[in-house]
Amino acid sequence: MNGFNPEAADTKRAETTAGTGIFLHLVCAVVLLIMSFSAEGLLYSILWIQCGAGLLFFLASYLHLRFRRLAVTEQLDRESLERKRKSQGLGSLFSADDVPPAKRNLQHFNRFFAPALSIIYALILLLPAIELFYGLIKMGTPLKEFFFSNLPRAVGFHMGVIPLIIAFVLFILGAYSSGLCRVAHWRPIRAGAGYALSSAAVLGLVGICVLLSSKIGFYPERIIILLTVIGMSLLALEIIANVVLDHYRPRLPDIEQRPAYDSRLSGILAEPQGVFKTFAHTLDYQFGFSVSDTWFFRFIERAFAPLILVVIVSFYLLSSFVLVRPGQAAIIERFGKPRFFYTGAEKDWETFAAKHPPLSEGLHFKWPWPIEKSKIINRTRLSLITLGFGTANEEQARQKAEELRTKLAQWDKQHIEDENLYLMPLPSVMQTGSATQNQRENYVFISGSFTVEFAINNNADVYRYAYSCRDPQLMMRAIAENEITKFLAGADFWKVMANQTEQTRLTLVKNISDAVKENKLGVEVVNVGINNFHPPAGEVGAGFLKVITSQQDKKIEVYGGEIKATTIIGMAPSQAGALTTDAEIYKFRREQVSAAEADWFKNQLTAFGAAPEIYPVLKRMQMLEKALSAPRKIILPESATMIMDDSKAADPDSINSILAREINKLNK
Amino acid sequence: MKEKKSIWTILLAIIVVGILALAMFTFTVEESTNAIVYTFGAVREDGVKNEPGLYFRWPVGIQRIVTVDTKERILKVPGNEPVTTKDQNPFYLSLSISWKVSDAGLFIRRLTNDEGLTIEENAQRFLQDKVRGARQRTVNQFNLSDIFSDSKEQPKEYKKFVNTLLTQVRQETEQSDYGIVVDNLFITRIAFPQTNSKAIFDSMIKERELRSEKNITDGKNEAAQIINRANLQKQNLISQAMADSRRIKGQGDAAAAEFYKAFRENPQLANFLRRLDTLEEILKKKATVTLPSKNPLDGLIENPPIMKK
């Protein structure tokens, strides 16, 4: 590059632009600094430094342009003077070795001042990174946790608008400056141009994220901080690398080098056509022919920016479409209030909903955001709250209910943690005698889990649901718990637990529905499910089980008695029968035998009559023959006596001993 | 062509500037929201916007907008400390109240603090205090046995209790003038201190033990009665059978007696023959007979029969 092109003297425009850049960056940095005092978090503290650094780049550009202009002007003046003196036949005033002052200043700027400035700029750009990471390391916060945790808050609208305005201003400045730097002798302004455009990009991103934060529900502040700090650090490292490389790069005489602070990274933004040129050359090389000369490539090159704009606008216009799914309804809000609802009107949702019902399922159109916004409400989809466990967190309650459904829940064991105990009055059947002096014994506990299903069924309720309560689920839970507690406070324990569960359920449905209507929640109770009424699990539950067991034991005792009774009675008829049968046999025998005996006697009588003297003897002998054949016979002498001990049985040995004794007596 | 391009650029710039200006000079108040406009830190007469819609404002630095949600909110007041009823029953009463902002300006003004709490957190702290105080004072006026009983008066008493509590909370809230109104109150949980709960558990357990013992005793009694009845029935049956058998035997004897008239023709012969039979019978069973050496067979039978002529 020939830095002493006469045209290079004309740098006023570039200098003015650089001066404007200094001023604008200063103003923007001050505004961001003021915002950082009211904003929470680190982002605006980093942004004002980032914006303020742009001031320095434009300052360097300004100085570079000024020194060059002065050097060129000086050279032109010298040459003019030399020509004049030569025409007058005078000698040269200057020697060949003389370096004019302005040129020397320029050389000093290029050789010393620019690198020094570059180092200073790099350090300034590294400051936020050093401060941030040092602070995190000191606090001991893991980096991943710090940068990727979302912040739940939405940020004020103006906190997004102001960065967008600054971004716009810097974009205009950067775009103008980058246009200027296409002219060779204005190229020093490229450093500021690139930096202004990169600042515009960062601030534009911040503005868009802030404005969208209320819509998307979180604000990725820390991610933006991370990206900004990384970008600034990369820039700083590139500048330092440039300083080092420039030191070793051979310098060609009369060719001005690119200053180290003139970043090639930010130059991508300043000279985007340079990116395209590089891309085109690469394509040509790869494909082996001039792809970059085709009409399609040239069209893309020309239309790239407008195409991006069209895409952005298209995405924005997508906010004009509202898709309402089955079971949902949508309310369109125009500048904050429901569409067609005029300010000052009384909030009679019934009348309003009759005229302007919410949008039903399907695709609908509206003005784009932020003119009109849509609010989607789950309408006929059933919502569910689960109660009876000691937690207000619906997710946890459902997990416990699910756990209870899948496991075998026994009354005598604690089957789930934190089951609610509802207080009830002691039923009369459980009162043991006269009123107890200990009043605590006048109450009982009962456990149970419930599900309440509700939905929004009519159009007016859609509006009511959307605008009456901040957290309808929480309100629903409070209402349901209240009604359950109230009902059980006066209910009969046994009717609730055993006899009238369905009636209890219906009563609760009615009570909760009435309470919901009274509180204008905008929902309708579809069903109340009572999943499990039982006495407190554990020892109390075991006591209840014991009563059921005792009822079985009672039956067992009764059955045992009946079995014994059956056994007792069972044999009696047979015993009685045996007695009467014996009697019958006796009677029969007596009748028959006595008849036979009578007939036999008549015959004996006849025989006796025939031989009265012989008959008795015959009969006697017949009997003796028969009867004495078997028994043992002992014949004793007349003088022998036989004394028998009646207490002893007449066994042969005792008889023998008696006989032997008697015989001995006789022999003596 | 260049002019056309610059016209488009200018148009685009106007649109962008217009949008940004609109954003800087307007604000929206949502439905169920109030906005307070601070102009140089102060709220002017028309500084509270209660109605939803689009409003004009001066940019940041001149005016600051603070929005307040005026929807119903739920505040949970857990029963962390016990309250005692008139009949000396301590228990834990957990409540929820539904409240909303009635005066946004007052709400902001009175509840902005230097303690690092947000306005909402401060409001919740204030309401918690009020509810706790009202809770203690109200519970002291009622008997637990009136609120929890199966009497006909119970629903009325319960309602009276809740209404009294709500009235107390409302009065205290309004007196403090924080721009808050309490709409409703819900009793979400009642629990006893552990000792009292244990006493109730113990009494339930004892009652059930008594019931089960009674069941078993009833069973045993009933079984004994069944056995007794069976024994009676059996004895009756046997006794009846014994009586019947006597009667039948008697009938047999009576029948036999008719036939034994035949023995009257010669009673001695009948006697003699009968004694022979008896002796024969006796001598069948393991007998040992001692006989005299002289006339061993004599004297075995005395009184021979006499022929009746």
PDB file of N, CA and C in Angstrom, chain A residues 44-87:
ATOM      1  N   TYR A  44     -24.587  -5.798  32.633  1.00  0.00           N
ATOM      2  CA  TYR A  44     -24.421  -4.400  32.226  1.00  0.00           C
ATOM      3  C   TYR A  44     -23.085  -3.836  32.672  1.00  0.00           C
ATOM      4  N   SER A  45     -22.513  -4.400  33.742  1.00  0.00           N
ATOM      5  CA  SER A  45     -21.165  -3.979  34.164  1.00  0.00           C
ATOM      6  C   SER A  45     -20.140  -4.370  33.111  1.00  0.00           C
ATOM      7  N   ILE A  46     -20.376  -5.502  32.452  1.00  0.00           N
ATOM      8  CA  ILE A  46     -19.446  -5.933  31.413  1.00  0.00           C
ATOM      9  C   ILE A  46     -19.708  -5.173  30.117  1.00  0.00           C
ATOM     10  N   LEU A  47     -20.972  -4.901  29.869  1.00  0.00           N
ATOM     11  CA  LEU A  47     -21.321  -4.239  28.604  1.00  0.00           C
ATOM     12  C   LEU A  47     -20.751  -2.827  28.533  1.00  0.00           C
ATOM     13  N   TRP A  48     -20.749  -2.112  29.650  1.00  0.00           N
ATOM     14  CA  TRP A  48     -20.247  -0.740  29.567  1.00  0.00           C
ATOM     15  C   TRP A  48     -18.738  -0.736  29.292  1.00  0.00           C
ATOM     16  N   ILE A  49     -18.037  -1.747  29.816  1.00  0.00           N
ATOM     17  CA  ILE A  49     -16.600  -1.862  29.528  1.00  0.00           C
ATOM     18  C   ILE A  49     -16.398  -2.199  28.055  1.00  0.00           C
ATOM     19  N   GLN A  50     -17.242  -3.111  27.580  1.00  0.00           N
ATOM     20  CA  GLN A  50     -17.132  -3.534  26.186  1.00  0.00           C
ATOM     21  C   GLN A  50     -17.402  -2.365  25.244  1.00  0.00           C
ATOM     22  N   CYS A  51     -18.425  -1.576  25.625  1.00  0.00           N
ATOM     23  CA  CYS A  51     -18.772  -0.419  24.789  1.00  0.00           C
ATOM     24  C   CYS A  51     -17.684   0.655  24.887  1.00  0.00           C
ATOM     25  N   GLY A  52     -17.192   0.848  26.101  1.00  0.00           N
ATOM     26  CA  GLY A  52     -16.158   1.863  26.310  1.00  0.00           C
ATOM     27  C   GLY A  52     -14.871   1.543  25.560  1.00  0.00           C
ATOM     28  N   ALA A  53     -14.568   0.259  25.400  1.00  0.00           N
ATOM     29  CA  ALA A  53     -13.340  -0.118  24.675  1.00  0.00           C
ATOM     30  C   ALA A  53     -13.416   0.333  23.228  1.00  0.00           C
ATOM     31  N   GLY A  54     -14.636   0.418  22.679  1.00  0.00           N
ATOM     32  CA  GLY A  54     -14.791   0.872  21.305  1.00  0.00           C
ATOM     33  C   GLY A  54     -14.292   2.288  21.116  1.00  0.00           C
ATOM     34  N   LEU A  55     -14.471   3.050  22.178  1.00  0.00           N
ATOM     35  CA  LEU A  55     -13.971   4.436  22.172  1.00  0.00           C
ATOM     36  C   LEU A  55     -12.466   4.437  21.870  1.00  0.00           C
ATOM     37  N   LEU A  56     -11.749   3.527  22.481  1.00  0.00           N
ATOM     38  CA  LEU A  56     -10.297   3.469  22.324  1.00  0.00           C
ATOM     39  C   LEU A  56      -9.923   3.082  20.898  1.00  0.00           C
ATOM     40  N   PHE A  57     -10.691   2.173  20.308  1.00  0.00           N
ATOM     41  CA  PHE A  57     -10.370   1.760  18.938  1.00  0.00           C
ATOM     42  C   PHE A  57     -10.553   2.933  17.963  1.00  0.00           C
ATOM     43  N   PHE A  58     -11.639   3.647  18.183  1.00  0.00           N
ATOM     44  CA  PHE A  58     -11.863   4.808  17.307  1.00  0.00           C
ATOM     45  C   PHE A  58     -10.816   5.883  17.565  1.00  0.00           C
ATOM     46  N   LEU A  59     -10.372   5.987  18.803  1.00  0.00           N
ATOM     47  CA  LEU A  59      -9.310   6.955  19.130  1.00  0.00           C
ATOM     48  C   LEU A  59      -8.039   6.630  18.380  1.00  0.00           C
ATOM     49  N   ALA A  60      -7.704   5.332  18.413  1.00  0.00           N
ATOM     50  CA  ALA A  60      -6.505   4.891  17.699  1.00  0.00           C
ATOM     51  C   ALA A  60      -6.651   5.140  16.203  1.00  0.00           C
ATOM     52  N   SER A  61      -7.832   4.864  15.674  1.00  0.00           N
ATOM     53  CA  SER A  61      -8.088   5.085  14.243  1.00  0.00           C
ATOM     54  C   SER A  61      -7.937   6.560  13.914  1.00  0.00           C
ATOM     55  N   TYR A  62      -8.494   7.375  14.803  1.00  0.00           N
ATOM     56  CA  TYR A  62      -8.416   8.836  14.583  1.00  0.00           C
ATOM     57  C   TYR A  62      -6.972   9.306  14.557  1.00  0.00           C
ATOM     58  N   LEU A  63      -6.207   8.858  15.533  1.00  0.00           N
ATOM     59  CA  LEU A  63      -4.801   9.268  15.613  1.00  0.00           C
ATOM     60  C   LEU A  63      -4.040   8.792  14.386  1.00  0.00           C
ATOM     61  N   HIS A  64      -4.311   7.546  13.992  1.00  0.00           N
ATOM     62  CA  HIS A  64      -3.623   6.980  12.831  1.00  0.00           C
ATOM     63  C   HIS A  64      -3.925   7.798  11.596  1.00  0.00           C
ATOM     64  N   LEU A  65      -5.192   8.128  11.398  1.00  0.00           N
ATOM     65  CA  LEU A  65      -5.597   8.917  10.215  1.00  0.00           C
ATOM     66  C   LEU A  65      -4.970  10.298  10.261  1.00  0.00           C
ATOM     67  N   ARG A  66      -4.940  10.863  11.437  1.00  0.00           N
ATOM     68  CA  ARG A  66      -4.425  12.232  11.597  1.00  0.00           C
ATOM     69  C   ARG A  66      -2.935  12.273  11.293  1.00  0.00           C
ATOM     70  N   PHE A  67      -2.221  11.309  11.877  1.00  0.00           N
ATOM     71  CA  PHE A  67      -0.769  11.284  11.652  1.00  0.00           C
ATOM     72  C   PHE A  67      -0.471  11.066  10.166  1.00  0.00           C
ATOM     73  N   ARG A  68      -1.240  10.227   9.592  1.00  0.00           N
ATOM     74  CA  ARG A  68      -1.016   9.946   8.164  1.00  0.00           C
ATOM     75  C   ARG A  68      -1.304  11.180   7.329  1.00  0.00           C
ATOM     76  N   ARG A  69      -2.417  11.811   7.629  1.00  0.00           N
ATOM     77  CA  ARG A  69      -2.786  13.027   6.875  1.00  0.00           C
ATOM     78  C   ARG A  69      -1.678  14.062   6.995  1.00  0.00           C
ATOM     79  N   LEU A  70      -1.194  14.215   8.230  1.00  0.00           N
ATOM     80  CA  LEU A  70      -0.146  15.218   8.446  1.00  0.00           C
ATOM     81  C   LEU A  70       1.116  14.839   7.670  1.00  0.00           C
ATOM     82  N   ALA A  71       1.441  13.564   7.691  1.00  0.00           N
ATOM     83  CA  ALA A  71       2.632  13.095   6.981  1.00  0.00           C
ATOM     84  C   ALA A  71       2.478  13.300   5.488  1.00  0.00           C
ATOM     85  N   VAL A  72       1.314  12.978   4.967  1.00  0.00           N
ATOM     86  CA  VAL A  72       1.079  13.142   3.520  1.00  0.00           C
ATOM     87  C   VAL A  72       1.088  14.616   3.162  1.00  0.00           C
ATOM     88  N   THR A  73       0.448  15.419   3.955  1.00  0.00           N
ATOM     89  CA  THR A  73       0.405  16.865   3.687  1.00  0.00           C
ATOM     90  C   THR A  73       1.818  17.439   3.707  1.00  0.00           C
ATOM     91  N   GLU A  74       2.578  16.971   4.694  1.00  0.00           N
ATOM     92  CA  GLU A  74       3.961  17.431   4.819  1.00  0.00           C
ATOM     93  C   GLU A  74       4.758  17.036   3.584  1.00  0.00           C
ATOM     94  N   GLN A  75       4.590  15.817   3.149  1.00  0.00           N
ATOM     95  CA  GLN A  75       5.311  15.326   1.981  1.00  0.00           C
ATOM     96  C   GLN A  75       4.929  16.123   0.742  1.00  0.00           C
ATOM     97  N   LEU A  76       3.653  16.367   0.593  1.00  0.00           N
ATOM     98  CA  LEU A  76       3.181  17.135  -0.571  1.00  0.00           C
ATOM     99  C   LEU A  76       3.765  18.541  -0.528  1.00  0.00           C
ATOM    100  N   ASP A  77       3.763  19.111   0.670  1.00  0.00           N
ATOM    101  CA  ASP A  77       4.335  20.465   0.801  1.00  0.00           C
ATOM    102  C   ASP A  77       5.820  20.440   0.440  1.00  0.00           C
ATOM    103  N   ARG A  78       6.535  19.452   0.890  1.00  0.00           N
ATOM    104  CA  ARG A  78       7.960  19.319   0.604  1.00  0.00           C
ATOM    105  C   ARG A  78       8.193  19.185  -0.899  1.00  0.00           C
ATOM    106  N   GLU A  79       7.427  18.342  -1.495  1.00  0.00           N
ATOM    107  CA  GLU A  79       7.593  18.118  -2.938  1.00  0.00           C
ATOM    108  C   GLU A  79       7.266  19.407  -3.701  1.00  0.00           C
ATOM    109  N   SER A  80       6.238  20.090  -3.256  1.00  0.00           N
ATOM    110  CA  SER A  80       5.861  21.366  -3.906  1.00  0.00           C
ATOM    111  C   SER A  80       6.988  22.361  -3.766  1.00  0.00           C
ATOM    112  N   LEU A  81       7.564  22.401  -2.561  1.00  0.00           N
ATOM    113  CA  LEU A  81       8.662  23.344  -2.300  1.00  0.00           C
ATOM    114  C   LEU A  81       9.885  22.968  -3.131  1.00  0.00           C
ATOM    115  N   GLU A  82      10.162  21.711  -3.228  1.00  0.00           N
ATOM    116  CA  GLU A  82      11.316  21.232  -3.999  1.00  0.00           C
ATOM    117  C   GLU A  82      11.163  21.598  -5.485  1.00  0.00           C
ATOM    118  N   ARG A  83       9.963  21.416  -5.969  1.00  0.00           N
ATOM    119  CA  ARG A  83       9.689  21.738  -7.387  1.00  0.00           C
ATOM    120  C   ARG A  83       9.877  23.234  -7.625  1.00  0.00           C
ATOM    121  N   LYS A  84       9.404  24.006  -6.664  1.00  0.00           N
ATOM    122  CA  LYS A  84       9.483  25.465  -6.801  1.00  0.00           C
ATOM    123  C   LYS A  84      10.954  25.897  -6.797  1.00  0.00           C
ATOM    124  N   ARG A  85      11.720  25.333  -5.857  1.00  0.00           N
ATOM    125  CA  ARG A  85      13.125  25.699  -5.752  1.00  0.00           C
ATOM    126  C   ARG A  85      13.891  25.247  -6.997  1.00  0.00           C
ATOM    127  N   LYS A  86      13.539  24.107  -7.487  1.00  0.00           N
ATOM    128  CA  LYS A  86      14.182  23.559  -8.678  1.00  0.00           C
ATOM    129  C   LYS A  86      13.890  24.442  -9.887  1.00  0.00           C
ATOM    130  N   SER A  87      12.660  24.892  -9.953  1.00  0.00           N
ATOM    131  CA  SER A  87      12.298  25.773 -11.086  1.00  0.00           C
ATOM    132  C   SER A  87      13.044  27.093 -10.982  1.00  0.00           C
TER     133      SER A  87
END
